[in-house]
Coordinates of C-alpha atoms in Angstrom, one line a residue:
X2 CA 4.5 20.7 -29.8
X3 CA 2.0 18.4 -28.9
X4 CA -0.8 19.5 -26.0
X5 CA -2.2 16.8 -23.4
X6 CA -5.6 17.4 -22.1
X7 CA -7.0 15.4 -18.9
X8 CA -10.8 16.6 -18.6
X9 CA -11.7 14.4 -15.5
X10 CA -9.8 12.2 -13.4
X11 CA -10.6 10.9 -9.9
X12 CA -11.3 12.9 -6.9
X13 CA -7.9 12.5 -5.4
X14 CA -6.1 13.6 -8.2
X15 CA -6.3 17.4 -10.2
X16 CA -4.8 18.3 -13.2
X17 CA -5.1 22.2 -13.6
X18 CA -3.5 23.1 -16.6
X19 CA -2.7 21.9 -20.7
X20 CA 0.8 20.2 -20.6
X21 CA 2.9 20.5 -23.2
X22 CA 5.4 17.5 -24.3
X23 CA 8.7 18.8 -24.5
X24 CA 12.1 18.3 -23.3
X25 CA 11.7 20.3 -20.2
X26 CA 8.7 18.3 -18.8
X27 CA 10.7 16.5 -15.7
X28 CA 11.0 13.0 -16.5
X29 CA 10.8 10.0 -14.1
X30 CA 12.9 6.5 -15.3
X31 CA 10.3 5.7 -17.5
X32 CA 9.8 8.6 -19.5
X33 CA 7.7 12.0 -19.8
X34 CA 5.5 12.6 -16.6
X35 CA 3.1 15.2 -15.2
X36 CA 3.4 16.8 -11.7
X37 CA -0.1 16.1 -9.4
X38 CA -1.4 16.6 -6.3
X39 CA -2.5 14.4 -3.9
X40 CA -5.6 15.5 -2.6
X41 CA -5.3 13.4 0.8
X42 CA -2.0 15.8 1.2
X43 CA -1.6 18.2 -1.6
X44 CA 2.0 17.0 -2.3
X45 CA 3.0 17.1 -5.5
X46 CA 3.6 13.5 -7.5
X47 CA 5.1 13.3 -10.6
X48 CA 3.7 10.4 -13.0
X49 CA 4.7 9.1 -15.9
X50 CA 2.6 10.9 -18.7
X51 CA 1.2 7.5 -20.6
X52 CA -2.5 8.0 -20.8
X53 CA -5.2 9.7 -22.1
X54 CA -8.4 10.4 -20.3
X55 CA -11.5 10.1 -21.2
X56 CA -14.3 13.0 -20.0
X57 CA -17.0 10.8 -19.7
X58 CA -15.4 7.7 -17.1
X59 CA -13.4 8.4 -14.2
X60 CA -11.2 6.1 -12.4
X61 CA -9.6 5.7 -9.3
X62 CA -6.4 7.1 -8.2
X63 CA -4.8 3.6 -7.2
X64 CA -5.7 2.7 -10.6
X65 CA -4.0 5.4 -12.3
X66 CA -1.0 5.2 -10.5
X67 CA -1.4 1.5 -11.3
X68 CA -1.6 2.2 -14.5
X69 CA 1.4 4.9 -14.7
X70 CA 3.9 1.9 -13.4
X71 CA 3.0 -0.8 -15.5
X72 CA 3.3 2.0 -18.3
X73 CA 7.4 1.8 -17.7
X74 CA 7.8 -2.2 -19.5
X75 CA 5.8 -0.6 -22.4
X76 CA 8.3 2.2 -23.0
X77 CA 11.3 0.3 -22.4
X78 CA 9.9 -1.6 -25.4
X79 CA 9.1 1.1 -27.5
X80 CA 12.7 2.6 -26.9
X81 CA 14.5 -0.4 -27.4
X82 CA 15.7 -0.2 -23.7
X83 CA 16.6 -3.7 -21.7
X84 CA 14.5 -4.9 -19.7
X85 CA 14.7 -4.9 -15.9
X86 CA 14.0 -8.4 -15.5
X87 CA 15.5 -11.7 -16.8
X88 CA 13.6 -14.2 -18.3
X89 CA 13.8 -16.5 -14.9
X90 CA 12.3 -13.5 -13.0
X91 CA 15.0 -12.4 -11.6
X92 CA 17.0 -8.8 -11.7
X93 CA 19.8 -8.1 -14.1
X94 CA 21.0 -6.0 -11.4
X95 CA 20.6 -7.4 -8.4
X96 CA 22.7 -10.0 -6.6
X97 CA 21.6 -12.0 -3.6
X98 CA 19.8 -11.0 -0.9
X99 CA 22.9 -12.6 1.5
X100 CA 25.3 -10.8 -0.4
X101 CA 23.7 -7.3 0.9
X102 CA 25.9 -5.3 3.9
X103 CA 23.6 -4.4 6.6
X104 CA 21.1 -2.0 6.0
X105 CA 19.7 1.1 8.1
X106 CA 16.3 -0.2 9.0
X107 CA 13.7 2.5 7.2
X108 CA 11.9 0.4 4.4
X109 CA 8.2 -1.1 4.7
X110 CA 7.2 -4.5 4.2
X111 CA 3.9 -5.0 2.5
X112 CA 2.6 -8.7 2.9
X113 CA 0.6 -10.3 0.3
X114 CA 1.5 -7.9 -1.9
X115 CA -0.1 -9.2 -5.1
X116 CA -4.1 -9.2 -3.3
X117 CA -5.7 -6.1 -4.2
X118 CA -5.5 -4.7 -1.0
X119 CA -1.8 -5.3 -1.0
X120 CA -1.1 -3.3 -4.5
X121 CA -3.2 -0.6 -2.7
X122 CA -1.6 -0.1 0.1
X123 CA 2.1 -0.3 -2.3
X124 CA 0.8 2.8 -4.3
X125 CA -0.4 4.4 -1.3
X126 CA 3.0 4.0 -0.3
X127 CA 5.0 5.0 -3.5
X128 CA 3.2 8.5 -3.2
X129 CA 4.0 8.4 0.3
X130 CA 8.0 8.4 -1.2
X131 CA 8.6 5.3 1.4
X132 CA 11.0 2.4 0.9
X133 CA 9.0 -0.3 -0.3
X134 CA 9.5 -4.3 0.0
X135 CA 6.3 -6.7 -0.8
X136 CA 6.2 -10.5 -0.6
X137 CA 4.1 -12.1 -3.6
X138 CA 3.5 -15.2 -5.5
X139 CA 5.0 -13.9 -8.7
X140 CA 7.7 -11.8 -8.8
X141 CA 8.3 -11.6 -12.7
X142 CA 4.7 -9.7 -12.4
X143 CA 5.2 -7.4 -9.7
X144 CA 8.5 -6.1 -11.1
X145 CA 6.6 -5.9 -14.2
X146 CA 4.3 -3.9 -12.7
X147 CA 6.1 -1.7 -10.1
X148 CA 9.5 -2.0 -11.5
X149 CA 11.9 -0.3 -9.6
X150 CA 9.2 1.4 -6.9
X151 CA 9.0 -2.1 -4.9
X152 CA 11.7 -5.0 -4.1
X153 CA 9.3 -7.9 -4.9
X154 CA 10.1 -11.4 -2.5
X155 CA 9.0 -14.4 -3.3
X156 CA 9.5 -17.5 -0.7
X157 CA 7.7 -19.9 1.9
X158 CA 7.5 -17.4 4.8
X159 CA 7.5 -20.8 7.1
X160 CA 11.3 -21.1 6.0
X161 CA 13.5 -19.0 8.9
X162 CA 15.7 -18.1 6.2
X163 CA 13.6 -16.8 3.6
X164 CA 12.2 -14.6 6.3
X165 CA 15.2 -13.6 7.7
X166 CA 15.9 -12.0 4.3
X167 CA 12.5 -10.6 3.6
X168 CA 12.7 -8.7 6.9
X169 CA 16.5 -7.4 6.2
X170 CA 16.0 -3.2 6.2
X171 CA 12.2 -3.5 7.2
X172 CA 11.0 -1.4 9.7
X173 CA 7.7 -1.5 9.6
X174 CA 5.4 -4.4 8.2
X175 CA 1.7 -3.6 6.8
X176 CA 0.0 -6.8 7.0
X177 CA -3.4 -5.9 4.9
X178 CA -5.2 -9.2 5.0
X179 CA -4.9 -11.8 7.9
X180 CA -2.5 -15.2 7.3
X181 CA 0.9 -13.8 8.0
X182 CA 1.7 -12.6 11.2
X183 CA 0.4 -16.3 12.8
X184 CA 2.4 -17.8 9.9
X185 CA 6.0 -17.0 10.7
X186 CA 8.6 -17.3 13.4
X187 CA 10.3 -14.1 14.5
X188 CA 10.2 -10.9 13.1
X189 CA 13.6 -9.9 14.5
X190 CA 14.3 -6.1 13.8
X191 CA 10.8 -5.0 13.3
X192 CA 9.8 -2.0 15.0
X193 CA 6.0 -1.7 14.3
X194 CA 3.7 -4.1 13.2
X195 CA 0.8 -2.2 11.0
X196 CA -2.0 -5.2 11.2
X197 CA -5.4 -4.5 8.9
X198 CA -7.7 -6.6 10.5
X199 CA -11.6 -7.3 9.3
X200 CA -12.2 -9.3 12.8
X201 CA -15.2 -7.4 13.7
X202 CA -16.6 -7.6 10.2
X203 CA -16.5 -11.7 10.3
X204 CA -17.4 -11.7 13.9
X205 CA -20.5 -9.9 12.7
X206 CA -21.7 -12.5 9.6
X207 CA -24.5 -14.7 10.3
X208 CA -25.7 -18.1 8.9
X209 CA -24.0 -19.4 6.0
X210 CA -21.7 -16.2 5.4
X211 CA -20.6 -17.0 8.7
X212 CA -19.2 -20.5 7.9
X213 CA -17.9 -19.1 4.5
X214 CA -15.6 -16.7 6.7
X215 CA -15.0 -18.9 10.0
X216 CA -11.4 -19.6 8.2
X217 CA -10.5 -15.7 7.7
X218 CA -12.0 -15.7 10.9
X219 CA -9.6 -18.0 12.7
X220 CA -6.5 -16.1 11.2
X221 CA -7.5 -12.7 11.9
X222 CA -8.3 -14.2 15.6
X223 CA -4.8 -15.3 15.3
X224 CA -2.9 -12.6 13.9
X225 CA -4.1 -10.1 16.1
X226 CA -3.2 -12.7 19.0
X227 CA 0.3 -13.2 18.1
X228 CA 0.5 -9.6 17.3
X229 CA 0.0 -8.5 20.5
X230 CA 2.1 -11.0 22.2
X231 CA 4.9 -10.5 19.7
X232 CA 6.4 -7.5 22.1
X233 CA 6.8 -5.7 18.8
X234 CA 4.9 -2.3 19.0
X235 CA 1.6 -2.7 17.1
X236 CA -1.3 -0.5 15.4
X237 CA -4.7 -3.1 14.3
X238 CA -6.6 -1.4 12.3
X239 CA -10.2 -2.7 12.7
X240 CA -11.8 -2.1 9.4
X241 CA -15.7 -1.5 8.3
X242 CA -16.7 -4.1 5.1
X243 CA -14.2 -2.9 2.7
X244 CA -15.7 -1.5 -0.6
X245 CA -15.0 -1.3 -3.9
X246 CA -15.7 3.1 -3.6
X247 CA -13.2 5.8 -4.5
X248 CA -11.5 7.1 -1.7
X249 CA -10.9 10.5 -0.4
X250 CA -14.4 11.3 -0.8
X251 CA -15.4 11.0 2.8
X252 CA -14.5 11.2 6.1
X253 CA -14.2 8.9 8.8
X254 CA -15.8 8.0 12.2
X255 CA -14.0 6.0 15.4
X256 CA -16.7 5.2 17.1
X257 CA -17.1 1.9 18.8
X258 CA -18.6 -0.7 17.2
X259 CA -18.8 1.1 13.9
X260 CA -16.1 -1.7 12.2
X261 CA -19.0 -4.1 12.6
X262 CA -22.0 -2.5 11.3
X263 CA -20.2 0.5 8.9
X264 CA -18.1 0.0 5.6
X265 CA -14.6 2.0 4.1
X266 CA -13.5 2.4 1.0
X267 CA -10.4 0.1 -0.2
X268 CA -8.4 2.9 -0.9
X269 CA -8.8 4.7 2.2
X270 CA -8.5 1.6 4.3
X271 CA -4.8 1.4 2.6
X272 CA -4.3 5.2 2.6
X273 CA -4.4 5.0 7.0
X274 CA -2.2 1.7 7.1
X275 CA 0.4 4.2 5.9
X276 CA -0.8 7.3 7.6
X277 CA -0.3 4.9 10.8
X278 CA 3.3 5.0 10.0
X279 CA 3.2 8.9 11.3
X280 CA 3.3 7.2 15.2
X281 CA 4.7 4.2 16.8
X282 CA 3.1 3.2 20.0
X283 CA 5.0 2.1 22.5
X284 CA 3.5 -0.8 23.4
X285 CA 0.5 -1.3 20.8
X286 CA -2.9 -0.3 20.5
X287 CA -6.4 -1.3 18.3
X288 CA -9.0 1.1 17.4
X289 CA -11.9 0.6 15.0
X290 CA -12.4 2.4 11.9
X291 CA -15.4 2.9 8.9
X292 CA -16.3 5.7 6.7
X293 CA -18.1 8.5 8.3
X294 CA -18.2 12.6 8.4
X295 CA -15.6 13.3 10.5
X296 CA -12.2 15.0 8.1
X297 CA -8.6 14.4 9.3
X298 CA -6.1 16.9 8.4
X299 CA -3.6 15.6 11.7
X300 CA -3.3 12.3 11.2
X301 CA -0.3 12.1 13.9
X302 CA -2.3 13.5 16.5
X303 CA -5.5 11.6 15.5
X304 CA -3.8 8.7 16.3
X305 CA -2.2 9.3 19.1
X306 CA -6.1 10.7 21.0
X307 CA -7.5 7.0 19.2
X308 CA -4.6 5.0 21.6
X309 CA -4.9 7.1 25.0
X310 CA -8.5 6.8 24.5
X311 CA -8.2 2.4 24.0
X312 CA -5.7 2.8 27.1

């Protein structure tokens, strides 16, 4: 028997005990795994068990996680499984999109899914046990690297048909950077529209940052226009500067104005674009966001006081 030992890991993630690596550890596709808990909810995730830690450098949970799914090509090498992907990119399992009966409507759409912000919010919503779709530039890559947690797109999302297929199942899209929403034609079926918006952090740059961000700018202007004249209920999330920080670490503040002059960590800017999936507004609603001191354990409910209180 061989014993595993992870001394420190990040903040949102606790390992209490030695594990040992036997046959009775529950596996996941790709192999042996641990069972966590996410600290944001304290459900138990099981990962695959790929890594070792090292005491003396932490890193983040979305990192981790990131690291846990690309783990799964590796072990299908080491195995001699086949791989999930052709050599074109495509799946070996998988026929068209157009070939598909109609779906029930319950998976997310993650725009841009390749950015940074984009894999963050995926992971956030692995954990979260949702149905995932993502459109990205490369989809040889992302099914590299999610595998079968995401159904990676790739198309021009100014062709109606490409679209039309992109959106089949969705329920919900999470736009987390600005381009898309202004980009496309309809987004028949949709029932919410999760838009991360950094408006009020371009609004607020001065001098020569401000003409470096007058194009994001102009299509987070947009966005949130078409957004909110799309008749599709709508959440924008009005962001702080986004950093680079580990999240779960702090709490938040609402107040106005504090999108403009405060900051949020990445990974919880991603972690409420799918806690917003807890309640659909009627109509829509916008509310502003940074990291503060205030701790959410009713995410629902916080929600819901944030739109009767933009109302």
């Amino acid at each position: 028997m061989v014993l595993v030992c992870a001394s420190s890991l990040s903040s949102t993630l606790s390992l209490t005990k030695f594990v040992p690596f036997t046959s009775q550890i529950p596996t996941t596709p790709f192999g042996s795994s641990f069972l966590f808990n996410n600290r944001y909810n304290n459900v138990p995730v099981v990962v695959p068990l790929l890594f070792v830690c090292h005491a003396k450098k932490k890193i983040g949970f979305f990192d981790q996680i990131l690291d846990y799914i690309e783990g799964g090509p590796k072990l299908r090498k080491w195995y001699g499984a086949p791989d999930l992907i052709e050599k074109d990119g495509t799946s070996t399992s998988n026929a068209d999109a157009d070939d598909y009966p109609d779906e029930v409507r319950d998976a997310v759409l993650v725009t841009d899914g390749d950015s940074e912000m984009g894999q963050m919010v995926i992971l956030s919503l692995i954990v979260n046990k949702s149905r995932v779709k993502a459109l990205v530039k490369d989809k040889r890559v992302a099914l590299e690297s999610f595998g079968s947690y995401v159904e990676s797109m790739v198309g021009d999302t100014s062709d109606n048909r490409f679209v039309r297929k992109a959106l089949r199942g969705v329920r919900t899209i999470i736009c987390p950077n600005e381009g898309f929403i202004s980009s496309v034609g309809s987004l028949q079926g949709v029932k919410h529209v999760i838009l991360l918006s950094q408006l009020s952090v371009y609004s607020g740059k001065l001098g020569i940052q401000s003409m470096m961000k007058s194009n994001a700018k102009k299509l987070a202007e947009q966005d949130e226009s078409v957004v909110k004249t799309s008749g599709i209920p709508y959440t924008i999330i009005r962001t702080g500067e986004l950093q680079d920080t580990p999240g779960g670490q702090q709490g938040f503040t609402f107040d106005k104005g504090c999108a403009g002059s405060g900051s949020i960590s990445k990974e919880d800017a991603a972690f409420i674009c799918v806690k917003a999936l807890e309640f659909v507004p009627q109509t829509g609603f916008t509310f502003e966001v940074a990291n503060g001191e205030n701790k959410i354990s009713e995410w629902k409910e916080c929600l819901v006081t944030l739109m009767e209180k933009s109302s």
